[in-house]
mmCIF file of C-alpha atoms in Angstrom:
data_model
loop_
_atom_site.group_PDB
_atom_site.id
_atom_site.type_symbol
_atom_site.label_atom_id
_atom_site.label_comp_id
_atom_site.label_asym_id
_atom_site.label_seq_id
_atom_site.Cartn_x
_atom_site.Cartn_y
_atom_site.Cartn_z
ATOM 1 C CA UNK R 689 -25.974 -11.115 12.334
ATOM 2 C CA UNK R 690 -25.536 -7.751 10.605
ATOM 3 C CA UNK R 691 -22.219 -6.165 9.699
ATOM 4 C CA UNK R 692 -22.282 -3.664 12.576
ATOM 5 C CA UNK R 693 -22.479 -6.534 15.094
ATOM 6 C CA UNK R 694 -19.640 -8.293 13.306
ATOM 7 C CA UNK R 695 -17.568 -5.123 13.591
ATOM 8 C CA UNK R 696 -18.290 -4.840 17.316
ATOM 9 C CA UNK R 697 -17.273 -8.459 17.893
ATOM 10 C CA UNK R 698 -14.098 -7.849 15.892
ATOM 11 C CA UNK R 699 -13.228 -4.886 18.085
ATOM 12 C CA UNK R 700 -13.749 -6.964 21.201
ATOM 13 C CA UNK R 701 -11.893 -10.136 20.283
ATOM 14 C CA UNK R 702 -9.205 -9.403 17.697
ATOM 15 C CA UNK R 703 -5.520 -9.262 18.623
ATOM 16 C CA UNK R 704 -2.462 -9.421 16.373
ATOM 17 C CA UNK R 705 -0.005 -12.268 16.828
ATOM 18 C CA UNK R 706 3.373 -12.119 15.077
ATOM 19 C CA UNK R 707 4.912 -13.632 13.045
ATOM 20 C CA UNK R 708 1.662 -15.539 12.370
ATOM 21 C CA UNK R 709 -0.263 -12.452 11.222
ATOM 22 C CA UNK R 710 2.431 -11.523 8.717
ATOM 23 C CA UNK R 711 0.960 -14.315 6.595
ATOM 24 C CA UNK R 712 -2.326 -14.467 4.661
ATOM 25 C CA UNK R 713 -5.634 -15.157 6.409
ATOM 26 C CA UNK R 714 -7.716 -17.791 4.641
ATOM 27 C CA UNK R 715 -11.073 -16.818 6.129
ATOM 28 C CA UNK R 716 -11.064 -13.278 4.729
ATOM 29 C CA UNK R 717 -12.096 -12.196 1.249
ATOM 30 C CA UNK R 718 -9.574 -9.475 0.491
ATOM 31 C CA UNK R 719 -5.984 -9.088 1.608
ATOM 32 C CA UNK R 720 -2.786 -7.393 0.562
ATOM 33 C CA UNK R 721 0.717 -7.346 1.975
ATOM 34 C CA UNK R 722 3.113 -5.000 0.281
ATOM 35 C CA UNK R 723 6.514 -3.429 0.545
ATOM 36 C CA UNK R 724 7.770 -0.066 -0.684
ATOM 37 C CA UNK R 725 11.138 1.472 -0.073
ATOM 38 C CA UNK R 726 13.957 3.887 -0.819
ATOM 39 C CA UNK R 727 17.266 2.222 -1.676
ATOM 40 C CA UNK R 728 20.865 3.209 -2.438
ATOM 41 C CA UNK R 729 23.212 1.121 -4.560
ATOM 42 C CA UNK R 730 26.932 0.556 -4.201
ATOM 43 C CA UNK R 731 27.387 2.894 -7.185
ATOM 44 C CA UNK R 732 25.459 5.687 -5.470
ATOM 45 C CA UNK R 733 22.276 5.343 -7.534
ATOM 46 C CA UNK R 734 18.958 5.879 -5.754
ATOM 47 C CA UNK R 735 15.992 3.587 -6.308
ATOM 48 C CA UNK R 736 12.457 3.025 -5.092
ATOM 49 C CA UNK R 737 10.407 -0.129 -5.355
ATOM 50 C CA UNK R 738 6.928 -1.573 -4.845
ATOM 51 C CA UNK R 739 6.176 -5.263 -4.333
ATOM 52 C CA UNK R 740 2.527 -6.036 -3.546
ATOM 53 C CA UNK R 741 1.087 -9.480 -2.806
ATOM 54 C CA UNK R 742 -2.709 -9.696 -3.081
ATOM 55 C CA UNK R 743 -5.197 -12.429 -2.211
ATOM 56 C CA UNK R 744 -8.798 -12.288 -3.398
ATOM 57 C CA UNK R 745 -11.354 -14.890 -2.375
ATOM 58 C CA UNK R 746 -14.884 -14.857 -3.684
ATOM 59 C CA UNK R 747 -18.032 -15.804 -1.774
ATOM 60 C CA UNK R 748 -18.049 -19.077 0.106
ATOM 61 C CA UNK R 749 -21.694 -19.370 -0.938
ATOM 62 C CA UNK R 750 -20.659 -19.574 -4.570
ATOM 63 C CA UNK R 751 -20.085 -22.842 -6.373
ATOM 64 C CA UNK R 752 -16.950 -21.331 -7.875
ATOM 65 C CA UNK R 753 -14.781 -20.159 -4.999
ATOM 66 C CA UNK R 754 -11.220 -19.571 -6.130
ATOM 67 C CA UNK R 755 -8.395 -17.841 -4.342
ATOM 68 C CA UNK R 756 -6.544 -15.543 -6.728
ATOM 69 C CA UNK R 757 -3.020 -14.263 -6.086
ATOM 70 C CA UNK R 758 -2.111 -11.152 -8.086
ATOM 71 C CA UNK R 759 1.283 -9.496 -7.627
ATOM 72 C CA UNK R 760 2.346 -5.986 -8.620
ATOM 73 C CA UNK R 761 6.027 -5.162 -8.904
ATOM 74 C CA UNK R 762 7.765 -1.912 -9.862
ATOM 75 C CA UNK R 763 11.184 -0.298 -9.628
ATOM 76 C CA UNK R 764 11.791 3.442 -9.906
ATOM 77 C CA UNK R 765 15.287 4.675 -10.680
ATOM 78 C CA UNK R 766 15.214 7.991 -8.858
ATOM 79 C CA UNK R 767 18.620 8.963 -10.257
ATOM 80 C CA UNK R 768 17.737 8.558 -13.941
ATOM 81 C CA UNK R 769 13.972 9.086 -13.423
ATOM 82 C CA UNK R 770 13.058 5.859 -15.176
ATOM 83 C CA UNK R 771 10.277 3.486 -14.139
ATOM 84 C CA UNK R 772 9.447 -0.137 -15.003
ATOM 85 C CA UNK R 773 6.843 -2.552 -13.700
ATOM 86 C CA UNK R 774 5.557 -6.095 -14.018
ATOM 87 C CA UNK R 775 2.604 -8.124 -12.758
ATOM 88 C CA UNK R 776 1.192 -11.611 -12.543
ATOM 89 C CA UNK R 777 -1.899 -13.447 -11.327
ATOM 90 C CA UNK R 778 -1.868 -17.114 -10.360
ATOM 91 C CA UNK R 779 -4.052 -19.689 -8.643
ATOM 92 C CA UNK R 780 -3.095 -22.628 -6.468
ATOM 93 C CA UNK R 781 -3.573 -25.033 -9.380
ATOM 94 C CA UNK R 782 -0.277 -26.770 -10.147
ATOM 95 C CA UNK R 783 1.381 -25.207 -7.123
ATOM 96 C CA UNK R 784 1.872 -21.909 -8.953
ATOM 97 C CA UNK R 785 0.667 -19.806 -6.019
ATOM 98 C CA UNK R 786 -0.257 -20.149 -2.389
ATOM 99 C CA UNK R 787 0.927 -19.647 1.160
ATOM 100 C CA UNK R 788 2.253 -21.715 4.020
ATOM 101 C CA UNK R 789 3.376 -20.899 7.552
ATOM 102 C CA UNK R 790 6.350 -18.832 6.422
ATOM 103 C CA UNK R 791 5.841 -18.207 2.710
ATOM 104 C CA UNK R 792 3.599 -16.323 0.309
ATOM 105 C CA UNK R 793 4.248 -16.923 -3.368
ATOM 106 C CA UNK R 794 2.758 -16.372 -6.805
ATOM 107 C CA UNK R 795 4.779 -17.392 -9.834
ATOM 108 C CA UNK R 796 8.257 -15.888 -9.607
ATOM 109 C CA UNK R 797 7.368 -13.620 -6.684
ATOM 110 C CA UNK R 798 7.939 -14.701 -3.104
ATOM 111 C CA UNK R 799 7.780 -13.386 0.461
ATOM 112 C CA UNK R 800 9.612 -15.424 3.081
ATOM 113 C CA UNK R 801 8.667 -14.641 6.684
ATOM 114 C CA UNK R 802 11.835 -15.482 8.576
ATOM 115 C CA UNK R 803 10.681 -14.141 11.942
ATOM 116 C CA UNK R 804 8.593 -11.359 13.464
ATOM 117 C CA UNK R 805 11.234 -8.843 12.384
ATOM 118 C CA UNK R 806 12.959 -10.392 9.358
ATOM 119 C CA UNK R 807 11.772 -10.892 5.765
ATOM 120 C CA UNK R 808 13.203 -12.016 2.451
ATOM 121 C CA UNK R 809 11.472 -10.818 -0.718
ATOM 122 C CA UNK R 810 12.166 -11.912 -4.286
ATOM 123 C CA UNK R 811 10.653 -10.694 -7.543
ATOM 124 C CA UNK R 812 11.402 -11.437 -11.176
ATOM 125 C CA UNK R 813 9.450 -10.269 -14.205
ATOM 126 C CA UNK R 814 8.451 -12.740 -16.907
ATOM 127 C CA UNK R 815 10.967 -11.234 -19.296
ATOM 128 C CA UNK R 816 13.654 -11.372 -16.564
ATOM 129 C CA UNK R 817 14.712 -7.787 -17.278
ATOM 130 C CA UNK R 818 13.403 -6.563 -13.921
ATOM 131 C CA UNK R 819 14.100 -8.240 -10.592
ATOM 132 C CA UNK R 820 15.056 -7.772 -6.964
ATOM 133 C CA UNK R 821 16.231 -9.913 -4.072
ATOM 134 C CA UNK R 822 16.184 -8.110 -0.729
ATOM 135 C CA UNK R 823 16.715 -8.917 2.948
ATOM 136 C CA UNK R 824 14.717 -6.748 5.354
ATOM 137 C CA UNK R 825 15.156 -6.424 9.100
ATOM 138 C CA UNK R 826 13.041 -4.397 11.508
ATOM 139 C CA UNK R 827 13.649 -2.868 14.898
ATOM 140 C CA UNK R 828 10.731 -4.649 16.577
ATOM 141 C CA UNK R 829 8.454 -1.595 16.404
ATOM 142 C CA UNK R 830 5.358 -2.599 14.441
ATOM 143 C CA UNK R 831 2.872 0.247 13.934
ATOM 144 C CA UNK R 832 -0.778 -0.615 14.662
ATOM 145 C CA UNK R 833 -3.551 1.454 13.070
ATOM 146 C CA UNK R 834 -6.876 2.230 14.719
ATOM 147 C CA UNK R 835 -8.110 0.654 17.935
ATOM 148 C CA UNK R 836 -6.327 -2.685 18.348
ATOM 149 C CA UNK R 837 -5.614 -2.807 14.626
ATOM 150 C CA UNK R 838 -9.186 -2.251 13.422
ATOM 151 C CA UNK R 839 -8.839 0.550 10.894
ATOM 152 C CA UNK R 840 -12.168 2.256 10.150
ATOM 153 C CA UNK R 841 -12.252 3.630 6.604
ATOM 154 C CA UNK R 842 -15.469 5.632 6.967
ATOM 155 C CA UNK R 843 -17.097 7.231 10.001
ATOM 156 C CA UNK R 844 -20.306 7.408 7.961
ATOM 157 C CA UNK R 845 -20.194 3.675 7.340
ATOM 158 C CA UNK R 846 -18.048 1.950 10.001
ATOM 159 C CA UNK R 847 -18.722 -1.474 8.479
ATOM 160 C CA UNK R 848 -16.040 -0.526 5.939
ATOM 161 C CA UNK R 849 -12.872 -1.410 7.829
ATOM 162 C CA UNK R 850 -9.774 -3.546 7.682
ATOM 163 C CA UNK R 851 -7.301 -5.087 10.074
ATOM 164 C CA UNK R 852 -4.235 -2.992 9.440
ATOM 165 C CA UNK R 853 -0.666 -2.653 10.626
ATOM 166 C CA UNK R 854 2.563 -1.284 9.163
ATOM 167 C CA UNK R 855 6.213 -2.030 9.712
ATOM 168 C CA UNK R 856 8.276 1.115 8.968
ATOM 169 C CA UNK R 857 12.049 1.486 8.874
ATOM 170 C CA UNK R 858 12.970 -2.005 7.731
ATOM 171 C CA UNK R 859 16.713 -1.943 7.042
ATOM 172 C CA UNK R 860 17.179 -3.245 3.522
ATOM 173 C CA UNK R 861 20.083 -4.801 1.598
ATOM 174 C CA UNK R 862 20.394 -7.076 -1.416
ATOM 175 C CA UNK R 863 20.416 -6.571 -5.162
ATOM 176 C CA UNK R 864 18.214 -5.592 -8.070
ATOM 177 C CA UNK R 865 18.291 -5.753 -11.849
ATOM 178 C CA UNK R 866 17.051 -2.731 -13.788
ATOM 179 C CA UNK R 867 17.531 -1.408 -17.309
ATOM 180 C CA UNK R 868 20.115 -4.057 -18.186
ATOM 181 C CA UNK R 869 22.217 -3.476 -15.076
ATOM 182 C CA UNK R 870 22.583 -5.387 -11.823
ATOM 183 C CA UNK R 871 22.985 -3.195 -8.740
ATOM 184 C CA UNK R 872 24.130 -4.117 -5.257
ATOM 185 C CA UNK R 873 21.928 -2.430 -2.645
ATOM 186 C CA UNK R 874 24.049 -1.417 0.321
ATOM 187 C CA UNK R 875 21.482 0.562 2.310
ATOM 188 C CA UNK R 876 17.822 1.377 2.339
ATOM 189 C CA UNK R 877 14.616 1.700 4.319
ATOM 190 C CA UNK R 878 11.485 -0.250 3.441
ATOM 191 C CA UNK R 879 7.917 0.088 4.649
ATOM 192 C CA UNK R 880 5.596 -2.912 4.966
ATOM 193 C CA UNK R 881 1.816 -2.526 4.951
ATOM 194 C CA UNK R 882 -0.580 -5.404 5.594
ATOM 195 C CA UNK R 883 -4.380 -5.245 5.493
ATOM 196 C CA UNK R 884 -7.194 -7.763 5.335
ATOM 197 C CA UNK R 885 -10.982 -7.393 5.407
ATOM 198 C CA UNK R 886 -14.403 -8.700 4.383
ATOM 199 C CA UNK R 887 -14.824 -11.931 6.293
ATOM 200 C CA UNK R 888 -17.224 -14.310 4.527
ATOM 201 C CA UNK R 889 -18.080 -11.695 1.926
ATOM 202 C CA UNK R 890 -21.036 -12.591 -0.290
ATOM 203 C CA UNK R 891 -19.863 -10.442 -3.162
ATOM 204 C CA UNK R 892 -16.781 -8.642 -4.396
ATOM 205 C CA UNK R 893 -15.265 -7.062 -1.248
ATOM 206 C CA UNK R 894 -16.194 -3.398 -0.741
ATOM 207 C CA UNK R 895 -12.606 -2.142 -0.848
ATOM 208 C CA UNK R 896 -12.083 -3.902 -4.195
ATOM 209 C CA UNK R 897 -15.021 -2.350 -6.044
ATOM 210 C CA UNK R 898 -14.479 0.214 -8.760
ATOM 211 C CA UNK R 899 -16.402 2.906 -6.875
ATOM 212 C CA UNK R 900 -13.965 3.241 -3.999
ATOM 213 C CA UNK R 901 -10.864 5.373 -4.143
ATOM 214 C CA UNK R 902 -8.179 6.657 -1.840
ATOM 215 C CA UNK R 903 -5.091 8.794 -1.464
ATOM 216 C CA UNK R 904 -2.617 7.066 0.845
ATOM 217 C CA UNK R 905 0.810 8.166 1.944
ATOM 218 C CA UNK R 906 3.451 6.831 4.304
ATOM 219 C CA UNK R 907 6.276 9.060 5.532
ATOM 220 C CA UNK R 908 9.307 8.441 7.735
ATOM 221 C CA UNK R 909 10.910 11.662 8.891
ATOM 222 C CA UNK R 910 14.540 12.436 9.660
ATOM 223 C CA UNK R 911 13.857 12.754 13.403
ATOM 224 C CA UNK R 912 12.427 9.244 13.872
ATOM 225 C CA UNK R 913 8.677 9.826 13.398
ATOM 226 C CA UNK R 914 6.411 7.728 11.143
ATOM 227 C CA UNK R 915 3.154 8.833 9.536
ATOM 228 C CA UNK R 916 0.291 7.377 7.530
ATOM 229 C CA UNK R 917 -2.412 9.593 6.016
ATOM 230 C CA UNK R 918 -5.443 8.050 4.326
ATOM 231 C CA UNK R 919 -8.085 9.973 2.354
ATOM 232 C CA UNK R 920 -10.924 7.554 1.581
ATOM 233 C CA UNK R 921 -13.703 7.980 -0.962
ATOM 234 C CA UNK R 922 -16.530 5.449 -0.811
ATOM 235 C CA UNK R 923 -17.784 6.916 -4.095
ATOM 236 C CA UNK R 924 -17.224 10.001 -6.215
ATOM 237 C CA UNK R 925 -20.569 11.366 -4.986
ATOM 238 C CA UNK R 926 -19.432 11.590 -1.349
ATOM 239 C CA UNK R 927 -16.903 13.872 0.306
ATOM 240 C CA UNK R 928 -13.666 12.075 1.234
ATOM 241 C CA UNK R 929 -12.947 11.136 4.835
ATOM 242 C CA UNK R 930 -9.413 11.550 6.165
ATOM 243 C CA UNK R 931 -7.597 9.526 8.823
ATOM 244 C CA UNK R 932 -4.044 9.534 10.109
ATOM 245 C CA UNK R 933 -1.605 7.649 12.305
ATOM 246 C CA UNK R 934 1.543 9.110 13.845
ATOM 247 C CA UNK R 935 4.200 7.443 15.965
ATOM 248 C CA UNK R 936 6.675 9.862 17.500
ATOM 249 C CA UNK R 937 10.390 9.099 17.995
ATOM 250 C CA UNK R 938 9.697 8.021 21.598
ATOM 251 C CA UNK R 939 7.236 5.351 20.404
ATOM 252 C CA UNK R 940 3.915 6.965 21.322
ATOM 253 C CA UNK R 941 1.205 6.373 18.685
ATOM 254 C CA UNK R 942 -1.580 8.853 17.947
ATOM 255 C CA UNK R 943 -4.572 7.959 15.771
ATOM 256 C CA UNK R 944 -6.428 10.854 14.129
ATOM 257 C CA UNK R 945 -9.968 9.881 13.157
ATOM 258 C CA UNK R 946 -12.211 12.864 13.843
ATOM 259 C CA UNK R 947 -13.357 15.136 10.986
ATOM 260 C CA UNK R 948 -11.135 18.187 10.610
ATOM 261 C CA UNK R 949 -8.119 16.820 12.497
ATOM 262 C CA UNK R 950 -6.295 16.222 9.206
ATOM 263 C CA UNK R 951 -6.522 18.404 6.116
ATOM 264 C CA UNK R 952 -5.167 16.752 3.001
ATOM 265 C CA UNK R 953 -5.439 18.793 -0.184
ATOM 266 C CA UNK R 954 -3.932 18.521 -3.632
ATOM 267 C CA UNK R 955 -1.938 21.543 -4.763
ATOM 268 C CA UNK R 956 -0.874 22.732 -8.183
ATOM 269 C CA UNK R 957 -1.850 21.177 -11.480
ATOM 270 C CA UNK R 958 -2.592 17.492 -11.997
ATOM 271 C CA UNK R 959 -0.179 15.279 -13.957
ATOM 272 C CA UNK R 960 -1.722 13.548 -16.976
ATOM 273 C CA UNK R 961 -0.458 10.086 -17.776
ATOM 274 C CA UNK R 962 0.661 9.884 -21.419
ATOM 275 C CA UNK R 963 -0.344 6.190 -21.453
ATOM 276 C CA UNK R 964 -3.781 6.024 -19.805
ATOM 277 C CA UNK R 965 -4.669 9.749 -20.025
ATOM 278 C CA UNK R 966 -5.680 9.639 -16.343
ATOM 279 C CA UNK R 967 -4.913 12.795 -14.355
ATOM 280 C CA UNK R 968 -3.381 12.451 -10.891
ATOM 281 C CA UNK R 969 -2.754 14.999 -8.107
ATOM 282 C CA UNK R 970 0.908 14.384 -7.291
ATOM 283 C CA UNK R 971 1.547 17.416 -5.055
ATOM 284 C CA UNK R 972 -0.108 17.616 -1.635
ATOM 285 C CA UNK R 973 -0.390 19.820 1.425
ATOM 286 C CA UNK R 974 -1.158 17.859 4.592
ATOM 287 C CA UNK R 975 -2.000 19.745 7.779
ATOM 288 C CA UNK R 976 -1.963 17.723 10.990
ATOM 289 C CA UNK R 977 -1.989 18.742 14.671
ATOM 290 C CA UNK R 978 1.220 20.708 15.181
ATOM 291 C CA UNK R 979 2.633 20.566 11.683
ATOM 292 C CA UNK R 980 2.221 20.670 7.924
ATOM 293 C CA UNK R 981 3.766 18.472 5.233
ATOM 294 C CA UNK R 982 4.413 19.658 1.694
ATOM 295 C CA UNK R 983 4.659 16.517 -0.450
ATOM 296 C CA UNK R 984 6.108 16.197 -3.964
ATOM 297 C CA UNK R 985 6.907 13.202 -6.193
ATOM 298 C CA UNK R 986 10.550 12.417 -6.904
ATOM 299 C CA UNK R 987 9.407 12.190 -10.528
ATOM 300 C CA UNK R 988 6.017 11.923 -12.208
ATOM 301 C CA UNK R 989 6.055 8.783 -14.346
ATOM 302 C CA UNK R 990 5.256 6.150 -11.687
ATOM 303 C CA UNK R 991 1.813 4.932 -12.787
ATOM 304 C CA UNK R 992 0.865 1.245 -12.472
ATOM 305 C CA UNK R 993 -1.643 -0.202 -14.938
ATOM 306 C CA UNK R 994 -2.895 -3.323 -13.188
ATOM 307 C CA UNK R 995 -5.762 -3.917 -15.607
ATOM 308 C CA UNK R 996 -4.540 -7.434 -16.412
ATOM 309 C CA UNK R 997 -4.454 -8.615 -12.806
ATOM 310 C CA UNK R 998 -6.521 -6.545 -10.360
ATOM 311 C CA UNK R 999 -8.496 -4.390 -12.835
ATOM 312 C CA UNK R 1000 -7.076 -1.269 -11.203
ATOM 313 C CA UNK R 1001 -4.956 1.565 -12.544
ATOM 314 C CA UNK R 1002 -3.251 3.697 -9.928
ATOM 315 C CA UNK R 1003 -0.259 5.905 -9.255
ATOM 316 C CA UNK R 1004 2.264 4.673 -6.707
ATOM 317 C CA UNK R 1005 5.673 6.178 -6.340
ATOM 318 C CA UNK R 1006 8.379 7.653 -4.185
ATOM 319 C CA UNK R 1007 7.881 11.085 -2.657
ATOM 320 C CA UNK R 1008 9.756 13.582 -0.530
ATOM 321 C CA UNK R 1009 8.239 15.937 2.042
ATOM 322 C CA UNK R 1010 9.197 18.936 4.152
ATOM 323 C CA UNK R 1011 7.602 20.415 7.249
ATOM 324 C CA UNK R 1012 8.781 24.014 7.833
ATOM 325 C CA UNK R 1013 6.745 24.303 11.037
ATOM 326 C CA UNK R 1014 8.485 21.418 12.799
ATOM 327 C CA UNK R 1015 11.651 21.867 10.709
ATOM 328 C CA UNK R 1016 11.974 18.317 9.447
ATOM 329 C CA UNK R 1017 12.006 16.342 6.204
ATOM 330 C CA UNK R 1018 10.715 12.924 5.204
ATOM 331 C CA UNK R 1019 10.716 10.266 2.509
ATOM 332 C CA UNK R 1020 7.906 7.907 1.677
ATOM 333 C CA UNK R 1021 5.488 6.524 -0.865
ATOM 334 C CA UNK R 1022 2.212 7.861 -2.229
ATOM 335 C CA UNK R 1023 -0.642 5.772 -3.659
ATOM 336 C CA UNK R 1024 -3.560 7.266 -5.623
ATOM 337 C CA UNK R 1025 -6.367 4.857 -6.461
ATOM 338 C CA UNK R 1026 -9.765 5.498 -8.018
ATOM 339 C CA UNK R 1027 -8.901 8.186 -10.558
ATOM 340 C CA UNK R 1028 -10.424 7.775 -13.995
ATOM 341 C CA UNK R 1029 -9.772 9.094 -17.456
ATOM 342 C CA UNK R 1030 -11.704 12.356 -17.891
ATOM 343 C CA UNK R 1031 -14.379 12.381 -20.556
ATOM 344 C CA UNK R 1032 -13.633 14.000 -23.884
ATOM 345 C CA UNK R 1033 -15.710 16.966 -24.919
ATOM 346 C CA UNK R 1034 -17.945 14.806 -27.116
ATOM 347 C CA UNK R 1035 -18.733 12.271 -24.387
ATOM 348 C CA UNK R 1036 -21.704 12.541 -22.025
#
C-alpha cells in the first residue's frame, strides 16, 4: 500500500480521543509534545519558557529499533533579556525514560497528564541551575489543525503530514529557578502543541531530516483569538508552502491551506547568532484574510543548539505582534528551523 493510500485511510478513520491522545503513540516514528508560554512572577518579572518532549523510533524492519526520548528546555527572562537552556536524551534502559497512561518522562523532565484539561510539567537541568515546576489548566477548547486533525505540510506532496492539535490559553502557575533566583509564578498563559507522524517509517522520518525547514508561530490575541502560521520548506530548492489556522473568540475555526491565502515574509535584517553564526529572520509580516500581523522578538538571543540530542539548531523564543487593521495585539512564540551557517567567502 503506497503512502497516498495510507493518507486517505488516515483521513477516513482517525479521530482524537482525550486525554488518551495527550500521551505518546507507540506505533508512530516521530512525535513531539511541547509547551511554550509567557509568565509573570510575584516580583513582576516577565519570563518565557520552552519545554519539548520528543520521541523518535527507527524502522521496525531494523534489527536495532530503539525509542529515543530527547528533551529541550529553555527559559527566557524577558525583563533582563537573558536566556538559558538545557537538554537531555534518554532511552528506556534502566527506567530513565518512557511513558505510561498519564506520564511522559526523560531523566529529570516530566509531563503528568492529570486530565483532558490539566497538566503538570517539571524540568530540571543537570547542573540544577535551571528548573521549573508548573501547573497548567485549560478551558476545554482544544484547537484541531487541518481536516479532523490531519495537518498537511505540503500540497505538492500530501504524504508529508502529521496528526496535529494545539491547546492555547492554558492558565499557568508554579515556580521556576533562573540565574540563581527562585521565582513564584502567579500568572501566565501557556500553549501546548502535539504532533506525531510517519507510521511504520522505514527510514528517518521525513520531518526529522536535515533538508526540511519551517517557520512556525503561535499567537494569542487580546480579543480572544488564536492563530498558528506554518511556512514549510521540504528543501531549500523548493518554494515554501504556507498554512494557517485561526480560531475566533466565538470558537469558530478556519483552516487556510490554499496558495496565496497567507503571506508570510521576513522583514528587516537577519540576526546573526554569535555562537553558531547562523542568521535568522526574527521580524515578520504576516498577511491573512482580513488582517496583518507585524511580529517582533522580545529579544534576539533565544537560539537553541540541540546538536547533542536531536541534531538540530533552531531559534525559538517569545514574540509580540500587532495588527493595525483589526486593532489588536498578541503574544506568542516563534520557531525557525532549517537555517544553516552561511558559507564563508573561501568556501564553495
